Amino acid sequence: MELEGLSANPLHKIKWKPPKTTETVDPRVVVNPRQAQELLTAVTYVGRRGRGRRLMALFACMYYAALRPAEAVGLRIQDCHLPASGRGRLTIDVSRPEVNTRWTDTGNAHEERGLKHRGRQDVRPVPIPPELVKILRAHIAEYGTAKDGRIFRSEREGVVASTAYTEVWQAARLLAFTPAQVASPLAKRPYDLRHAAVSL
């Protein structure tokens, strides 16, 4: 239309309306603080060679700081202010969503991007409670960081895959929950910890 290649706008003849989407959270997915603690503890018992133990702090970031999984995966030591006592702060400016390698410029499954629904240079400061400060300090002391400063990494120094943390999460639900809770939508996905964070 701007180049005047069409004499009239054909979109006016379309009678389709976009479907309404819901933005509400299903309250059945939200864990209470006791259930969240049980899940975080259960994660540490999952897998061989401490696989779940390496990921407990990642899930804690989703619960205590309401980070998206892709933001937690991309968290770096330089993004963290972790004092010896008291509250800390995370400065989130990068996300590492997992996508099909055909859709990335680099050919990597985890492409570094800006924050969702924000400009590329925007940052989001996140105050964190003393519990998460202690968890992150202990994690860094035990596992160190990747060469680029990432706090969470696979055993081969790579970015933690969504399949890896999802498998650990599903196994932790089996350990922490009753059969009825496992069959329910309660904390079905790691992302549901963000909703619990709002309640917390």
mmCIF file of C-alpha atoms in Angstrom:
data_model
loop_
_atom_site.group_PDB
_atom_site.id
_atom_site.type_symbol
_atom_site.label_atom_id
_atom_site.label_comp_id
_atom_site.label_asym_id
_atom_site.label_seq_id
_atom_site.Cartn_x
_atom_site.Cartn_y
_atom_site.Cartn_z
ATOM 1 C CA MET A 1 0.000 0.000 0.000
ATOM 2 C CA GLU A 2 2.811 2.451 0.834
ATOM 3 C CA LEU A 3 4.443 1.811 -2.547
ATOM 4 C CA GLU A 4 1.021 2.227 -4.212
ATOM 5 C CA GLY A 5 1.226 -1.239 -5.765
ATOM 6 C CA LEU A 6 -2.362 -1.965 -4.703
ATOM 7 C CA SER A 7 -5.321 0.226 -5.489
ATOM 8 C CA ALA A 8 -7.224 -0.771 -2.326
ATOM 9 C CA ASN A 9 -6.393 -2.466 0.948
ATOM 10 C CA PRO A 10 -7.581 -6.112 0.636
ATOM 11 C CA LEU A 11 -7.486 -6.682 4.413
ATOM 12 C CA HIS A 12 -10.749 -4.759 4.863
ATOM 13 C CA LYS A 13 -12.609 -7.675 3.213
ATOM 14 C CA ILE A 14 -11.379 -10.216 5.786
ATOM 15 C CA LYS A 15 -13.959 -11.049 8.462
ATOM 16 C CA TRP A 16 -11.639 -13.085 10.736
ATOM 17 C CA LYS A 17 -11.044 -11.880 14.267
ATOM 18 C CA PRO A 18 -8.133 -13.078 16.375
ATOM 19 C CA PRO A 19 -9.208 -15.448 19.157
ATOM 20 C CA LYS A 20 -9.195 -14.103 22.686
ATOM 21 C CA THR A 21 -6.291 -15.355 24.745
ATOM 22 C CA THR A 22 -6.253 -15.746 28.493
ATOM 23 C CA GLU A 23 -3.526 -14.186 30.612
ATOM 24 C CA THR A 24 -4.699 -15.687 33.884
ATOM 25 C CA VAL A 25 -2.665 -18.298 35.734
ATOM 26 C CA ASP A 26 -4.297 -21.594 36.601
ATOM 27 C CA PRO A 27 -4.150 -21.576 40.434
ATOM 28 C CA ARG A 28 -3.834 -25.381 40.411
ATOM 29 C CA VAL A 29 -0.222 -25.105 39.150
ATOM 30 C CA VAL A 30 0.990 -22.900 42.022
ATOM 31 C CA VAL A 31 2.900 -24.609 44.847
ATOM 32 C CA ASN A 32 2.902 -23.282 48.391
ATOM 33 C CA PRO A 33 6.212 -22.546 50.192
ATOM 34 C CA ARG A 34 6.350 -25.981 51.863
ATOM 35 C CA GLN A 35 5.780 -27.783 48.558
ATOM 36 C CA ALA A 36 8.404 -25.610 46.868
ATOM 37 C CA GLN A 37 10.965 -26.531 49.539
ATOM 38 C CA GLU A 38 10.124 -30.213 49.163
ATOM 39 C CA LEU A 39 10.596 -29.969 45.399
ATOM 40 C CA LEU A 40 13.945 -28.196 45.705
ATOM 41 C CA THR A 41 15.126 -30.830 48.164
ATOM 42 C CA ALA A 42 13.861 -33.661 45.935
ATOM 43 C CA VAL A 43 15.785 -32.214 42.961
ATOM 44 C CA THR A 44 19.056 -32.837 44.818
ATOM 45 C CA TYR A 45 18.298 -36.591 44.957
ATOM 46 C CA VAL A 46 17.686 -36.959 41.213
ATOM 47 C CA GLY A 47 20.097 -38.503 38.736
ATOM 48 C CA ARG A 48 23.540 -40.012 38.660
ATOM 49 C CA ARG A 49 26.724 -38.041 39.334
ATOM 50 C CA GLY A 50 24.739 -35.320 41.116
ATOM 51 C CA ARG A 51 22.788 -34.268 38.025
ATOM 52 C CA GLY A 52 19.880 -32.853 40.028
ATOM 53 C CA ARG A 53 22.145 -31.345 42.654
ATOM 54 C CA ARG A 54 23.817 -29.259 39.933
ATOM 55 C CA LEU A 55 20.412 -27.882 38.916
ATOM 56 C CA MET A 56 18.820 -27.135 42.289
ATOM 57 C CA ALA A 57 20.045 -23.514 42.306
ATOM 58 C CA LEU A 58 18.658 -23.035 38.775
ATOM 59 C CA PHE A 59 15.174 -24.008 39.989
ATOM 60 C CA ALA A 60 15.682 -21.855 43.092
ATOM 61 C CA CYS A 61 16.252 -18.842 40.790
ATOM 62 C CA MET A 62 12.879 -19.504 39.151
ATOM 63 C CA TYR A 63 11.168 -19.777 42.548
ATOM 64 C CA TYR A 64 12.853 -17.023 44.580
ATOM 65 C CA ALA A 65 13.603 -14.527 41.774
ATOM 66 C CA ALA A 66 10.817 -15.369 39.282
ATOM 67 C CA LEU A 67 13.337 -15.873 36.485
ATOM 68 C CA ARG A 68 12.206 -17.461 33.253
ATOM 69 C CA PRO A 69 14.039 -20.730 32.531
ATOM 70 C CA ALA A 70 15.927 -19.092 29.639
ATOM 71 C CA GLU A 71 16.999 -16.230 31.939
ATOM 72 C CA ALA A 72 18.160 -18.634 34.659
ATOM 73 C CA VAL A 73 20.142 -20.682 32.133
ATOM 74 C CA GLY A 74 21.891 -17.510 30.964
ATOM 75 C CA LEU A 75 22.640 -16.124 34.458
ATOM 76 C CA ARG A 76 26.301 -15.097 34.872
ATOM 77 C CA ILE A 77 28.424 -14.401 37.913
ATOM 78 C CA GLN A 78 28.799 -10.756 36.816
ATOM 79 C CA ASP A 79 24.980 -10.421 37.005
ATOM 80 C CA CYS A 80 24.935 -11.292 40.706
ATOM 81 C CA HIS A 81 25.425 -9.241 43.848
ATOM 82 C CA LEU A 82 25.651 -11.894 46.578
ATOM 83 C CA PRO A 83 26.654 -10.397 49.939
ATOM 84 C CA ALA A 84 27.824 -12.597 52.816
ATOM 85 C CA SER A 85 24.530 -11.920 54.589
ATOM 86 C CA GLY A 86 21.218 -10.297 53.819
ATOM 87 C CA ARG A 87 19.428 -9.638 50.556
ATOM 88 C CA GLY A 88 21.146 -9.685 47.192
ATOM 89 C CA ARG A 89 20.399 -8.592 43.642
ATOM 90 C CA LEU A 90 20.433 -10.077 40.163
ATOM 91 C CA THR A 91 20.722 -7.808 37.144
ATOM 92 C CA ILE A 92 19.111 -9.667 34.273
ATOM 93 C CA ASP A 93 19.966 -8.524 30.764
ATOM 94 C CA VAL A 94 20.260 -11.714 28.739
ATOM 95 C CA SER A 95 18.106 -14.697 27.905
ATOM 96 C CA ARG A 96 19.176 -17.989 26.296
ATOM 97 C CA PRO A 97 15.993 -19.519 24.897
ATOM 98 C CA GLU A 98 16.317 -22.938 23.297
ATOM 99 C CA VAL A 99 15.202 -23.100 19.677
ATOM 100 C CA ASN A 100 15.664 -25.320 16.665
ATOM 101 C CA THR A 101 19.141 -24.703 15.213
ATOM 102 C CA ARG A 102 17.601 -24.035 11.779
ATOM 103 C CA TRP A 103 16.072 -20.843 13.186
ATOM 104 C CA THR A 104 19.225 -19.316 14.663
ATOM 105 C CA ASP A 105 21.911 -17.213 13.006
ATOM 106 C CA THR A 106 24.694 -19.054 14.809
ATOM 107 C CA GLY A 107 23.541 -22.652 14.429
ATOM 108 C CA ASN A 108 23.501 -23.006 18.231
ATOM 109 C CA ALA A 109 20.404 -24.283 20.046
ATOM 110 C CA HIS A 110 20.722 -21.539 22.689
ATOM 111 C CA GLU A 111 20.994 -18.132 21.099
ATOM 112 C CA GLU A 112 21.793 -15.197 23.346
ATOM 113 C CA ARG A 113 18.991 -12.665 23.199
ATOM 114 C CA GLY A 114 17.607 -9.726 25.119
ATOM 115 C CA LEU A 115 14.821 -9.955 27.663
ATOM 116 C CA LYS A 116 11.338 -10.941 26.584
ATOM 117 C CA HIS A 117 8.996 -7.991 25.915
ATOM 118 C CA ARG A 118 11.859 -5.492 26.382
ATOM 119 C CA GLY A 119 14.391 -3.623 24.268
ATOM 120 C CA ARG A 120 17.695 -5.374 23.494
ATOM 121 C CA GLN A 121 19.687 -3.134 25.855
ATOM 122 C CA ASP A 122 17.163 -3.167 28.726
ATOM 123 C CA VAL A 123 18.074 -4.687 32.083
ATOM 124 C CA ARG A 124 15.850 -5.911 34.887
ATOM 125 C CA PRO A 125 17.150 -5.590 38.452
ATOM 126 C CA VAL A 126 15.749 -8.342 40.671
ATOM 127 C CA PRO A 127 16.089 -8.152 44.475
ATOM 128 C CA ILE A 128 16.589 -11.622 45.922
ATOM 129 C CA PRO A 129 16.012 -12.949 49.441
ATOM 130 C CA PRO A 130 18.809 -14.213 51.696
ATOM 131 C CA GLU A 131 17.756 -17.837 51.017
ATOM 132 C CA LEU A 132 18.593 -17.515 47.316
ATOM 133 C CA VAL A 133 21.823 -15.631 48.077
ATOM 134 C CA LYS A 134 22.971 -18.595 50.214
ATOM 135 C CA ILE A 135 21.936 -21.135 47.584
ATOM 136 C CA LEU A 136 23.808 -19.305 44.800
ATOM 137 C CA ARG A 137 26.922 -18.747 46.911
ATOM 138 C CA ALA A 138 27.009 -22.455 47.820
ATOM 139 C CA HIS A 139 26.453 -23.481 44.190
ATOM 140 C CA ILE A 140 29.281 -21.266 42.913
ATOM 141 C CA ALA A 141 31.612 -22.482 45.669
ATOM 142 C CA GLU A 142 30.935 -26.111 44.731
ATOM 143 C CA TYR A 143 30.707 -25.956 40.932
ATOM 144 C CA GLY A 144 32.429 -22.729 39.911
ATOM 145 C CA THR A 145 31.382 -21.028 36.696
ATOM 146 C CA ALA A 146 31.801 -21.538 32.961
ATOM 147 C CA LYS A 147 34.528 -19.629 31.091
ATOM 148 C CA ASP A 148 32.003 -16.972 30.051
ATOM 149 C CA GLY A 149 30.785 -16.587 33.656
ATOM 150 C CA ARG A 150 27.615 -18.680 33.356
ATOM 151 C CA ILE A 151 26.613 -20.091 36.716
ATOM 152 C CA PHE A 152 24.717 -23.066 35.320
ATOM 153 C CA ARG A 153 26.316 -25.414 32.817
ATOM 154 C CA SER A 154 26.205 -28.995 31.712
ATOM 155 C CA GLU A 155 28.898 -31.476 32.714
ATOM 156 C CA ARG A 156 30.570 -30.721 29.362
ATOM 157 C CA GLU A 157 30.537 -26.950 29.972
ATOM 158 C CA GLY A 158 27.602 -26.381 27.599
ATOM 159 C CA VAL A 159 24.384 -24.485 28.140
ATOM 160 C CA VAL A 160 21.889 -26.494 30.202
ATOM 161 C CA ALA A 161 19.320 -27.988 27.811
ATOM 162 C CA SER A 162 15.611 -27.724 28.531
ATOM 163 C CA THR A 163 15.307 -31.504 28.172
ATOM 164 C CA ALA A 164 17.879 -31.963 30.944
ATOM 165 C CA TYR A 165 16.220 -29.719 33.516
ATOM 166 C CA THR A 166 12.717 -30.921 32.554
ATOM 167 C CA GLU A 167 13.695 -34.573 33.116
ATOM 168 C CA VAL A 168 15.124 -33.710 36.524
ATOM 169 C CA TRP A 169 11.996 -31.732 37.388
ATOM 170 C CA GLN A 170 9.650 -34.571 36.473
ATOM 171 C CA ALA A 171 11.678 -37.021 38.569
ATOM 172 C CA ALA A 172 11.651 -34.575 41.523
ATOM 173 C CA ARG A 173 7.848 -34.302 41.349
ATOM 174 C CA LEU A 174 7.628 -38.077 41.736
ATOM 175 C CA LEU A 175 9.788 -37.890 44.873
ATOM 176 C CA ALA A 176 8.183 -34.835 46.476
ATOM 177 C CA PHE A 177 4.497 -35.303 45.694
ATOM 178 C CA THR A 178 1.769 -37.796 46.469
ATOM 179 C CA PRO A 179 0.416 -39.809 43.488
ATOM 180 C CA ALA A 180 -2.633 -37.549 43.365
ATOM 181 C CA GLN A 181 -0.442 -34.434 43.233
ATOM 182 C CA VAL A 182 1.767 -35.977 40.531
ATOM 183 C CA ALA A 183 -1.347 -36.608 38.407
ATOM 184 C CA SER A 184 -2.513 -33.007 38.936
ATOM 185 C CA PRO A 185 -1.222 -29.888 37.143
ATOM 186 C CA LEU A 186 0.593 -28.797 40.352
ATOM 187 C CA ALA A 187 4.054 -27.503 39.319
ATOM 188 C CA LYS A 188 3.849 -29.582 36.139
ATOM 189 C CA ARG A 189 6.552 -27.446 34.491
ATOM 190 C CA PRO A 190 9.581 -25.676 35.945
ATOM 191 C CA TYR A 191 8.069 -22.449 34.572
ATOM 192 C CA ASP A 192 5.265 -22.816 37.124
ATOM 193 C CA LEU A 193 7.775 -21.822 39.803
ATOM 194 C CA ARG A 194 7.526 -18.256 38.458
ATOM 195 C CA HIS A 195 3.859 -18.188 39.364
ATOM 196 C CA ALA A 196 4.691 -19.470 42.831
ATOM 197 C CA ALA A 197 7.291 -16.705 43.126
ATOM 198 C CA VAL A 198 4.574 -14.083 42.722
ATOM 199 C CA SER A 199 2.625 -15.685 45.564
ATOM 200 C CA LEU A 200 5.814 -15.894 47.649
#
